PDB file of C-alpha atoms in Angstrom:
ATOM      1  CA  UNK Y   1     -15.905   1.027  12.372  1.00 95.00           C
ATOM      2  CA  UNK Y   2     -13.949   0.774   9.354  1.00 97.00           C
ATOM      3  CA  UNK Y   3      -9.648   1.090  10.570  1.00 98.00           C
ATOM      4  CA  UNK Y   4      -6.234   0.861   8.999  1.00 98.00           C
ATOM      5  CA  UNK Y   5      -3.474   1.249  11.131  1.00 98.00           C
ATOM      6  CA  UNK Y   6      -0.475   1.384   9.218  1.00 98.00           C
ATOM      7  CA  UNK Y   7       3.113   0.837  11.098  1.00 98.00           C
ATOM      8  CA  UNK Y   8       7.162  -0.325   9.740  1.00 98.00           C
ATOM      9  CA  UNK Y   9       8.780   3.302   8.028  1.00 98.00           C
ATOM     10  CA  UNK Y  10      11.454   4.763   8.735  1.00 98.00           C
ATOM     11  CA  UNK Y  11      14.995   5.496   7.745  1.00 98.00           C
ATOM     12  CA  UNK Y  12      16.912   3.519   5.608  1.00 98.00           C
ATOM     13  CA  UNK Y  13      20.192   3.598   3.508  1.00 98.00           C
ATOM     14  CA  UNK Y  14      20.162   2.704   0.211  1.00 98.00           C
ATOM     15  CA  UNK Y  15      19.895  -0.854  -0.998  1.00 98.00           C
ATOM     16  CA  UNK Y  16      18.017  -1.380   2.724  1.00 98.00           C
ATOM     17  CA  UNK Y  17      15.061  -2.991   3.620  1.00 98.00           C
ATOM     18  CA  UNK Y  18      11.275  -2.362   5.507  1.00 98.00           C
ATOM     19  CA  UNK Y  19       7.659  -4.223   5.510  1.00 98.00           C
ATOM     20  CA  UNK Y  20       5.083  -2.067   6.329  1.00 98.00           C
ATOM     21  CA  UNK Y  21       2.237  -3.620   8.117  1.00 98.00           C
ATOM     22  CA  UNK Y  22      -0.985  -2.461   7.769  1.00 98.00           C
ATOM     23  CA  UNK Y  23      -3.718  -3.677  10.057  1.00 98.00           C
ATOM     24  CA  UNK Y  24      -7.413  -3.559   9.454  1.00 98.00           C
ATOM     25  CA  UNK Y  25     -10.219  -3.587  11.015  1.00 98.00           C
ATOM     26  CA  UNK Y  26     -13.724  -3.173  11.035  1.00 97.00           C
ATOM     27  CA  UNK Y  27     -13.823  -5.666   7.785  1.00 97.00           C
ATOM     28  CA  UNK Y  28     -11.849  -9.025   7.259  1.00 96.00           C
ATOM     29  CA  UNK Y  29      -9.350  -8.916   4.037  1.00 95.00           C
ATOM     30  CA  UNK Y  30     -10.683 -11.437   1.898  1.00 92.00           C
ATOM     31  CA  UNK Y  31     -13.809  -9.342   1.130  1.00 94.00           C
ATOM     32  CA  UNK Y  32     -11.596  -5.628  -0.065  1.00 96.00           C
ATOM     33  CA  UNK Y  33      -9.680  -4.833  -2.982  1.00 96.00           C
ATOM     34  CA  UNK Y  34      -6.563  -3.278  -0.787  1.00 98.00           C
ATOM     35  CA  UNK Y  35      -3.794  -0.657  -1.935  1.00 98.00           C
ATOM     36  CA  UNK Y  36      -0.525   0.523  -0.905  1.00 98.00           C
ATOM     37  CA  UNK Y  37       0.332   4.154  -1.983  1.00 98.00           C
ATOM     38  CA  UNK Y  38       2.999   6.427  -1.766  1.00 98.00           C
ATOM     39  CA  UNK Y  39       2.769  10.355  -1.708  1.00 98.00           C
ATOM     40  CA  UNK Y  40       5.589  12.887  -1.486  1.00 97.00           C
ATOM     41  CA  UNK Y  41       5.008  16.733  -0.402  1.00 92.00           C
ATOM     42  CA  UNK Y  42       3.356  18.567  -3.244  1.00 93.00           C
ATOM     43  CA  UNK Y  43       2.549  15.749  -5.895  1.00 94.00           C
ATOM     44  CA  UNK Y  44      -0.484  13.228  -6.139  1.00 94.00           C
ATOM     45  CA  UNK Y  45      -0.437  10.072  -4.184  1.00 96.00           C
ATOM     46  CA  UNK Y  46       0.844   7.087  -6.970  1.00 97.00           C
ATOM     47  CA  UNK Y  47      -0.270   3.429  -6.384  1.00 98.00           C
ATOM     48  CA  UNK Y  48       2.925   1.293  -5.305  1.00 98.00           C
ATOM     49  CA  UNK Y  49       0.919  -2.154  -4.978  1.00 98.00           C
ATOM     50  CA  UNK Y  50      -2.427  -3.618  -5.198  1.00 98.00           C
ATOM     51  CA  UNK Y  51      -4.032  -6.811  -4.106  1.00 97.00           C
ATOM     52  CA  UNK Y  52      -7.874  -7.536  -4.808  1.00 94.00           C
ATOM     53  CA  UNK Y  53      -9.958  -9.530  -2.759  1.00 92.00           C
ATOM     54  CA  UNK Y  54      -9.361 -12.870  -4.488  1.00 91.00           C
ATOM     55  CA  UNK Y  55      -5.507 -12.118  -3.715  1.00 92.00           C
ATOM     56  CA  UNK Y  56      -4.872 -11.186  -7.929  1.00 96.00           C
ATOM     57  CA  UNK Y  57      -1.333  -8.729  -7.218  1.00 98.00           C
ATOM     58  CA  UNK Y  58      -0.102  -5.912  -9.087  1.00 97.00           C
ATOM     59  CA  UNK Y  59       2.814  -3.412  -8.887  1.00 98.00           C
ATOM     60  CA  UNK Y  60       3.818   0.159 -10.285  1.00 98.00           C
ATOM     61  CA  UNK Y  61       6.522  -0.595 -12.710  1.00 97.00           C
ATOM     62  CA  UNK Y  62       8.937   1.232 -10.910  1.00 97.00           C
ATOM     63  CA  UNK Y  63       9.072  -1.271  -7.639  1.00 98.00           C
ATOM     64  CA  UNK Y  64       8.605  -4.554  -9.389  1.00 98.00           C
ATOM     65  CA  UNK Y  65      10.856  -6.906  -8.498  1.00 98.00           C
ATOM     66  CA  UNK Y  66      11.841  -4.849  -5.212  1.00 98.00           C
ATOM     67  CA  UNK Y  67       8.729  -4.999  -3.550  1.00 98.00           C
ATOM     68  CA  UNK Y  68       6.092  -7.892  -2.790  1.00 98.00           C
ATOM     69  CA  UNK Y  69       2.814  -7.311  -1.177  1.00 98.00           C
ATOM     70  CA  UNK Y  70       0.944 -10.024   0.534  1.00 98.00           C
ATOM     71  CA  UNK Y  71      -1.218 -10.037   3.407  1.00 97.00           C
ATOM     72  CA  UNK Y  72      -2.206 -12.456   6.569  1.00 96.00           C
ATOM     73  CA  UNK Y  73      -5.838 -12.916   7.120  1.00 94.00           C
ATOM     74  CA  UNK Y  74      -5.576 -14.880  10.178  1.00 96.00           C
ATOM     75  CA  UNK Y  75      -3.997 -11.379  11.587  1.00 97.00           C
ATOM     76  CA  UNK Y  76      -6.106  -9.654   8.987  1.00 98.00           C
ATOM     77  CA  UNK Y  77      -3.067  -7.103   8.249  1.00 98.00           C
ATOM     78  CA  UNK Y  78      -1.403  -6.161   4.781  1.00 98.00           C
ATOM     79  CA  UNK Y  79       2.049  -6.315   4.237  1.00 98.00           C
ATOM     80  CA  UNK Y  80       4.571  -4.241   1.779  1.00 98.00           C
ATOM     81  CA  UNK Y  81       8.101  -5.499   1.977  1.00 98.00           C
ATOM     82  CA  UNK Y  82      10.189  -3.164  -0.045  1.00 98.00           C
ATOM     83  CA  UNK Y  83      13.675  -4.581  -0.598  1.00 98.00           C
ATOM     84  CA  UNK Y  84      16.565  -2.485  -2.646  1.00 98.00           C
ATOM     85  CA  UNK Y  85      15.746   0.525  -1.862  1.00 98.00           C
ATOM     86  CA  UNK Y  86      16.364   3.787  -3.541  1.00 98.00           C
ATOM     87  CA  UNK Y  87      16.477   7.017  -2.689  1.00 97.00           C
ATOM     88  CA  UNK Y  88      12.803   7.824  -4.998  1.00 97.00           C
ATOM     89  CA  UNK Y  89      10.925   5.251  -2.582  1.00 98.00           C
ATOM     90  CA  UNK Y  90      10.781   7.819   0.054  1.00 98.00           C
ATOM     91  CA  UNK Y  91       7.327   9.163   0.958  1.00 98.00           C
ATOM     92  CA  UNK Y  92       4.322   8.900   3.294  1.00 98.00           C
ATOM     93  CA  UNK Y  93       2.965   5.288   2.587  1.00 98.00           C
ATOM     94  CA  UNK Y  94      -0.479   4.582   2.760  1.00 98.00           C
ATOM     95  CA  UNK Y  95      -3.136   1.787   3.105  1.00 98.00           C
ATOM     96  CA  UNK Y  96      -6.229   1.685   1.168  1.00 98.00           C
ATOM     97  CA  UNK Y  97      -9.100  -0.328   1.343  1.00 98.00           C
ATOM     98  CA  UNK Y  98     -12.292  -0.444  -1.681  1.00 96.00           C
ATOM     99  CA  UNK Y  99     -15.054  -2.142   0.525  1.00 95.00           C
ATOM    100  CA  UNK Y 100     -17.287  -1.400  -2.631  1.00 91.00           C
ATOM    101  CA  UNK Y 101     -15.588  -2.970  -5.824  1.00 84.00           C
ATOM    102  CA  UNK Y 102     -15.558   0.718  -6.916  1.00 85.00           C
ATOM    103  CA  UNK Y 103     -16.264   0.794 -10.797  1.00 87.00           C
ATOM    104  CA  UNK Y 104     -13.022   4.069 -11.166  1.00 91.00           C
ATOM    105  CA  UNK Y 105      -9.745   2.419 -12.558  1.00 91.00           C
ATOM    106  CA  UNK Y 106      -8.129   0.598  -9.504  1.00 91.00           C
ATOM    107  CA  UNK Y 107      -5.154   2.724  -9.849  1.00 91.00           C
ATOM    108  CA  UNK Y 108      -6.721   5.911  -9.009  1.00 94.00           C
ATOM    109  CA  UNK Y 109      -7.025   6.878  -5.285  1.00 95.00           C
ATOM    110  CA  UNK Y 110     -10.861   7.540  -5.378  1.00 94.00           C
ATOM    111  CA  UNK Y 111     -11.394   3.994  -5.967  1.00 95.00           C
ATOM    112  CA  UNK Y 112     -10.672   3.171  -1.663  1.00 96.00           C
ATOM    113  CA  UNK Y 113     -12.958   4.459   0.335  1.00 95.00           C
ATOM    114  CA  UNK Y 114     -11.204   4.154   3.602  1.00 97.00           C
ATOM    115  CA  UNK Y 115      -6.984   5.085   4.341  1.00 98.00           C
ATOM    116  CA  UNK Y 116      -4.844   4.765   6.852  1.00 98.00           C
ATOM    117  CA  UNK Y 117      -2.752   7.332   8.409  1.00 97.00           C
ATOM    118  CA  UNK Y 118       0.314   6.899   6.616  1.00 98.00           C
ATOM    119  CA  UNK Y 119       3.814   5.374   7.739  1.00 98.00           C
ATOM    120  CA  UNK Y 120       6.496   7.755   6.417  1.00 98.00           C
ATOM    121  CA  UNK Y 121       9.609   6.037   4.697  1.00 98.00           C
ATOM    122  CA  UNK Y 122      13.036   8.088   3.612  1.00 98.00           C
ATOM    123  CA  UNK Y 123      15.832   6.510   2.073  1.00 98.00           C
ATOM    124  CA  UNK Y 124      19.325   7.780   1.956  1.00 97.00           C
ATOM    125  CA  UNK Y 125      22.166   7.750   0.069  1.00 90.00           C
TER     126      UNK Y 125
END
């Protein structure tokens, strides 16, 4: 069975740090295109970071430089560390897997087929 467990939110001030962790199971890294999102009450979940399964990155315009996604496959877990940040980061964060090299645009949510749970991150001026 197919599981991300994501863990690391929580409150921070502005200009703070976090690394989410997201650990998977079920599957092994290397072979998933993987996804960190972020979603906020009422609007569409927006890709923050991606990493395909050859370990190609790629990051919403509005974190580069702040945040750096990576990932461990000897503990097979996904990493965000988000540095600097601001008060707009805050949301539920979520881990996304494509087990399928899904033909949709990479960007778009209905491109993973399995999510995590979400690890909720608020930052406060």
């Amino acid at each position: 069975e197919v599981q991300l467990v994501e863990s690391g939110g929580g409150a921070v001030e502005v200009g703070g740090s976090l690394r989410l962790s997201c650990k998977a199971s079920g599957f092994t890294l290397d072979t998933a295109d993987m996804a960190w999102y972020r979603q906020v009450p009422g609007e569409e979940h927006e890709i923050v970071a991606r990493m395909d399964s050859d370990g190609l990155v790629s990051y919403a315009e509005d974190v580069k430089g702040r945040f750096t996604i990576s990932k461990d496959n000897a503990k097979n877990t996904l990493y965000l560390q988000m540095d600097s940040l601001k008060p707009e980061d805050t949301g539920m964060y979520y881990c996304a897997a494509d087990l399928t090299y899904s033909s949709y645009d990479p960007r778009e949510p209905r491109s993973y087929d399995h999510w995590g749970q979400g690890t909720q991150v608020t930052v406060s001026s």
